[in-house]
Amino acid sequence: DVPIIANGNIRDLKDVDECLRYTGAAAIMSAQSLLNDPMALQVPEESPDSPDRLVLAMQRYLDLVEENPVPLRMVHGHMHSALGEWLGEFTDIREELNTIPNKKLRKKAVEALPQYRAVCQKLRERILEVYRTEG
């Protein structure tokens, strides 16, 4: 038996259930949806809908990058994909994020992790402040 893996437009757990039921596939793949929201396929009880959840997911992602180094361009792209909506609001933090890649660090993301973590922390603080003051 060769397992069939379904792919395409899987955005949330409902899509997973519908796709598996319709196709009979053994598993699913998802790409863009998970880049934009790394927690999109989490069971709701396991991923509370807190305002800073995407930043927390990216902080965990940076921990994984430390354990399993990847090229800097990948980390940078993932940060922009997951945090893009907030970076559009807080352009000063986006500009700080955009200053991280440089020729010296281009090959090893691990060397830039402290800078990426600092950006995540600043963004998290700003998001939580917005929710404290605006609700």
PDB file of C-alpha atoms in Angstrom:
ATOM      1  CA  ASP A   1       0.000   0.000   0.000  1.00  0.00           C
ATOM      2  CA  VAL A   2       1.167   3.484  -0.884  1.00  0.00           C
ATOM      3  CA  PRO A   3      -0.348   6.130   1.383  1.00  0.00           C
ATOM      4  CA  ILE A   4      -2.061   8.999  -0.388  1.00  0.00           C
ATOM      5  CA  ILE A   5      -1.364  12.497   0.937  1.00  0.00           C
ATOM      6  CA  ALA A   6      -3.823  15.234  -0.017  1.00  0.00           C
ATOM      7  CA  ASN A   7      -2.634  18.773  -0.644  1.00  0.00           C
ATOM      8  CA  GLY A   8      -4.187  22.090  -1.530  1.00  0.00           C
ATOM      9  CA  ASN A   9      -6.115  24.837   0.202  1.00  0.00           C
ATOM     10  CA  ILE A  10      -6.014  23.282   3.669  1.00  0.00           C
ATOM     11  CA  ARG A  11      -6.570  26.281   5.955  1.00  0.00           C
ATOM     12  CA  ASP A  12      -7.943  24.915   9.217  1.00  0.00           C
ATOM     13  CA  LEU A  13      -9.029  21.766  11.064  1.00  0.00           C
ATOM     14  CA  LYS A  14     -12.421  21.794   9.343  1.00  0.00           C
ATOM     15  CA  ASP A  15     -10.658  21.621   5.966  1.00  0.00           C
ATOM     16  CA  VAL A  16      -8.545  18.722   7.225  1.00  0.00           C
ATOM     17  CA  ASP A  17     -11.605  16.740   8.309  1.00  0.00           C
ATOM     18  CA  GLU A  18     -13.493  17.460   5.075  1.00  0.00           C
ATOM     19  CA  CYS A  19     -10.517  16.607   2.864  1.00  0.00           C
ATOM     20  CA  LEU A  20      -9.733  13.335   4.645  1.00  0.00           C
ATOM     21  CA  ARG A  21     -13.385  12.300   4.604  1.00  0.00           C
ATOM     22  CA  TYR A  22     -13.844  13.190   0.916  1.00  0.00           C
ATOM     23  CA  THR A  23     -10.559  11.781  -0.425  1.00  0.00           C
ATOM     24  CA  GLY A  24      -9.874   8.914   1.956  1.00  0.00           C
ATOM     25  CA  ALA A  25      -6.253  10.112   2.036  1.00  0.00           C
ATOM     26  CA  ALA A  26      -3.971   8.981   4.844  1.00  0.00           C
ATOM     27  CA  ALA A  27      -2.768  12.521   5.601  1.00  0.00           C
ATOM     28  CA  ILE A  28      -2.787  16.109   4.389  1.00  0.00           C
ATOM     29  CA  MET A  29      -0.143  18.729   3.581  1.00  0.00           C
ATOM     30  CA  SER A  30      -0.491  22.439   4.100  1.00  0.00           C
ATOM     31  CA  ALA A  31       1.986  25.170   3.268  1.00  0.00           C
ATOM     32  CA  GLN A  32       0.855  28.762   2.829  1.00  0.00           C
ATOM     33  CA  SER A  33      -1.786  28.625   5.542  1.00  0.00           C
ATOM     34  CA  LEU A  34       0.790  27.407   8.042  1.00  0.00           C
ATOM     35  CA  LEU A  35       3.297  30.041   7.001  1.00  0.00           C
ATOM     36  CA  ASN A  36       0.705  32.725   7.698  1.00  0.00           C
ATOM     37  CA  ASP A  37      -0.529  31.088  10.898  1.00  0.00           C
ATOM     38  CA  PRO A  38       1.728  28.332  12.284  1.00  0.00           C
ATOM     39  CA  MET A  39      -1.042  27.367  14.701  1.00  0.00           C
ATOM     40  CA  ALA A  40      -3.814  27.076  12.095  1.00  0.00           C
ATOM     41  CA  LEU A  41      -4.123  23.307  12.518  1.00  0.00           C
ATOM     42  CA  GLN A  42      -3.881  23.215  16.311  1.00  0.00           C
ATOM     43  CA  VAL A  43      -6.765  21.899  18.371  1.00  0.00           C
ATOM     44  CA  PRO A  44      -8.388  25.045  19.876  1.00  0.00           C
ATOM     45  CA  GLU A  45      -8.015  23.795  23.468  1.00  0.00           C
ATOM     46  CA  GLU A  46      -4.270  23.432  22.866  1.00  0.00           C
ATOM     47  CA  SER A  47      -3.804  26.876  21.309  1.00  0.00           C
ATOM     48  CA  PRO A  48      -5.751  29.566  23.117  1.00  0.00           C
ATOM     49  CA  ASP A  49      -6.720  32.484  20.927  1.00  0.00           C
ATOM     50  CA  SER A  50      -4.521  35.033  22.687  1.00  0.00           C
ATOM     51  CA  PRO A  51      -3.570  38.211  20.817  1.00  0.00           C
ATOM     52  CA  ASP A  52       0.123  37.332  20.944  1.00  0.00           C
ATOM     53  CA  ARG A  53      -0.245  33.693  19.859  1.00  0.00           C
ATOM     54  CA  LEU A  54       1.574  34.154  16.541  1.00  0.00           C
ATOM     55  CA  VAL A  55       4.515  35.817  18.253  1.00  0.00           C
ATOM     56  CA  LEU A  56       4.638  32.959  20.748  1.00  0.00           C
ATOM     57  CA  ALA A  57       4.589  30.487  17.857  1.00  0.00           C
ATOM     58  CA  MET A  58       7.465  32.334  16.194  1.00  0.00           C
ATOM     59  CA  GLN A  59       9.444  32.318  19.432  1.00  0.00           C
ATOM     60  CA  ARG A  60       9.017  28.538  19.507  1.00  0.00           C
ATOM     61  CA  TYR A  61      10.026  28.424  15.832  1.00  0.00           C
ATOM     62  CA  LEU A  62      13.241  30.278  16.701  1.00  0.00           C
ATOM     63  CA  ASP A  63      13.958  27.656  19.370  1.00  0.00           C
ATOM     64  CA  LEU A  64      13.583  24.986  16.693  1.00  0.00           C
ATOM     65  CA  VAL A  65      15.888  26.915  14.356  1.00  0.00           C
ATOM     66  CA  GLU A  66      18.509  26.935  17.086  1.00  0.00           C
ATOM     67  CA  GLU A  67      18.231  23.145  17.354  1.00  0.00           C
ATOM     68  CA  ASN A  68      18.000  22.624  13.572  1.00  0.00           C
ATOM     69  CA  PRO A  69      19.813  25.459  11.746  1.00  0.00           C
ATOM     70  CA  VAL A  70      18.355  26.688   8.465  1.00  0.00           C
ATOM     71  CA  PRO A  71      19.372  29.494   6.077  1.00  0.00           C
ATOM     72  CA  LEU A  72      18.683  33.014   7.277  1.00  0.00           C
ATOM     73  CA  ARG A  73      16.449  33.784   4.275  1.00  0.00           C
ATOM     74  CA  MET A  74      14.033  31.076   5.412  1.00  0.00           C
ATOM     75  CA  VAL A  75      13.800  32.426   8.959  1.00  0.00           C
ATOM     76  CA  HIS A  76      13.344  35.944   7.673  1.00  0.00           C
ATOM     77  CA  GLY A  77      10.594  34.896   5.277  1.00  0.00           C
ATOM     78  CA  HIS A  78       8.774  32.908   7.946  1.00  0.00           C
ATOM     79  CA  MET A  79       8.894  35.855  10.342  1.00  0.00           C
ATOM     80  CA  HIS A  80       7.337  38.119   7.722  1.00  0.00           C
ATOM     81  CA  SER A  81       4.682  35.557   6.754  1.00  0.00           C
ATOM     82  CA  ALA A  82       3.516  34.841  10.283  1.00  0.00           C
ATOM     83  CA  LEU A  83       3.810  38.340  11.706  1.00  0.00           C
ATOM     84  CA  GLY A  84       3.042  40.397   8.614  1.00  0.00           C
ATOM     85  CA  GLU A  85      -0.276  41.794   9.803  1.00  0.00           C
ATOM     86  CA  TRP A  86       1.277  43.139  12.999  1.00  0.00           C
ATOM     87  CA  LEU A  87       4.413  44.299  11.193  1.00  0.00           C
ATOM     88  CA  GLY A  88       2.165  46.354   8.921  1.00  0.00           C
ATOM     89  CA  GLU A  89       0.824  48.131  11.981  1.00  0.00           C
ATOM     90  CA  PHE A  90       4.137  48.520  13.800  1.00  0.00           C
ATOM     91  CA  THR A  91       6.391  49.617  10.980  1.00  0.00           C
ATOM     92  CA  ASP A  92       9.260  50.573  13.280  1.00  0.00           C
ATOM     93  CA  ILE A  93       9.512  46.938  14.385  1.00  0.00           C
ATOM     94  CA  ARG A  94       9.239  45.802  10.756  1.00  0.00           C
ATOM     95  CA  GLU A  95      12.158  48.078   9.897  1.00  0.00           C
ATOM     96  CA  GLU A  96      14.162  46.597  12.758  1.00  0.00           C
ATOM     97  CA  LEU A  97      13.381  43.114  11.454  1.00  0.00           C
ATOM     98  CA  ASN A  98      14.498  44.140   7.985  1.00  0.00           C
ATOM     99  CA  THR A  99      17.896  45.294   9.253  1.00  0.00           C
ATOM    100  CA  ILE A 100      18.777  41.832  10.568  1.00  0.00           C
ATOM    101  CA  PRO A 101      19.859  40.206   7.290  1.00  0.00           C
ATOM    102  CA  ASN A 102      23.254  41.379   6.200  1.00  0.00           C
ATOM    103  CA  LYS A 103      26.147  39.887   4.280  1.00  0.00           C
ATOM    104  CA  LYS A 104      27.922  38.772   7.432  1.00  0.00           C
ATOM    105  CA  LEU A 105      24.953  36.747   8.720  1.00  0.00           C
ATOM    106  CA  ARG A 106      23.431  35.685   5.422  1.00  0.00           C
ATOM    107  CA  LYS A 107      24.497  32.034   5.698  1.00  0.00           C
ATOM    108  CA  LYS A 108      23.707  31.217   9.323  1.00  0.00           C
ATOM    109  CA  ALA A 109      20.423  32.147  10.935  1.00  0.00           C
ATOM    110  CA  VAL A 110      21.645  30.864  14.305  1.00  0.00           C
ATOM    111  CA  GLU A 111      23.953  33.873  14.560  1.00  0.00           C
ATOM    112  CA  ALA A 112      20.979  36.220  14.141  1.00  0.00           C
ATOM    113  CA  LEU A 113      18.658  34.481  16.619  1.00  0.00           C
ATOM    114  CA  PRO A 114      19.204  37.032  19.431  1.00  0.00           C
ATOM    115  CA  GLN A 115      18.111  39.809  17.066  1.00  0.00           C
ATOM    116  CA  TYR A 116      15.056  37.868  15.882  1.00  0.00           C
ATOM    117  CA  ARG A 117      14.122  37.085  19.487  1.00  0.00           C
ATOM    118  CA  ALA A 118      14.425  40.763  20.407  1.00  0.00           C
ATOM    119  CA  VAL A 119      12.076  41.687  17.559  1.00  0.00           C
ATOM    120  CA  CYS A 120       9.560  39.065  18.740  1.00  0.00           C
ATOM    121  CA  GLN A 121       9.719  40.358  22.304  1.00  0.00           C
ATOM    122  CA  LYS A 122       9.198  43.980  21.242  1.00  0.00           C
ATOM    123  CA  LEU A 123       6.309  42.990  19.007  1.00  0.00           C
ATOM    124  CA  ARG A 124       4.714  40.909  21.752  1.00  0.00           C
ATOM    125  CA  GLU A 125       4.945  43.780  24.228  1.00  0.00           C
ATOM    126  CA  ARG A 126       3.411  46.174  21.698  1.00  0.00           C
ATOM    127  CA  ILE A 127       0.551  43.777  20.867  1.00  0.00           C
ATOM    128  CA  LEU A 128      -0.270  43.180  24.523  1.00  0.00           C
ATOM    129  CA  GLU A 129      -0.218  46.927  25.157  1.00  0.00           C
ATOM    130  CA  VAL A 130      -2.732  47.461  22.341  1.00  0.00           C
ATOM    131  CA  TYR A 131      -5.043  44.859  23.871  1.00  0.00           C
ATOM    132  CA  ARG A 132      -4.645  46.335  27.352  1.00  0.00           C
ATOM    133  CA  THR A 133      -5.530  49.825  26.182  1.00  0.00           C
ATOM    134  CA  GLU A 134      -7.978  49.151  23.340  1.00  0.00           C
ATOM    135  CA  GLY A 135      -9.425  45.796  24.318  1.00  0.00           C
TER     136      GLY A 135
END
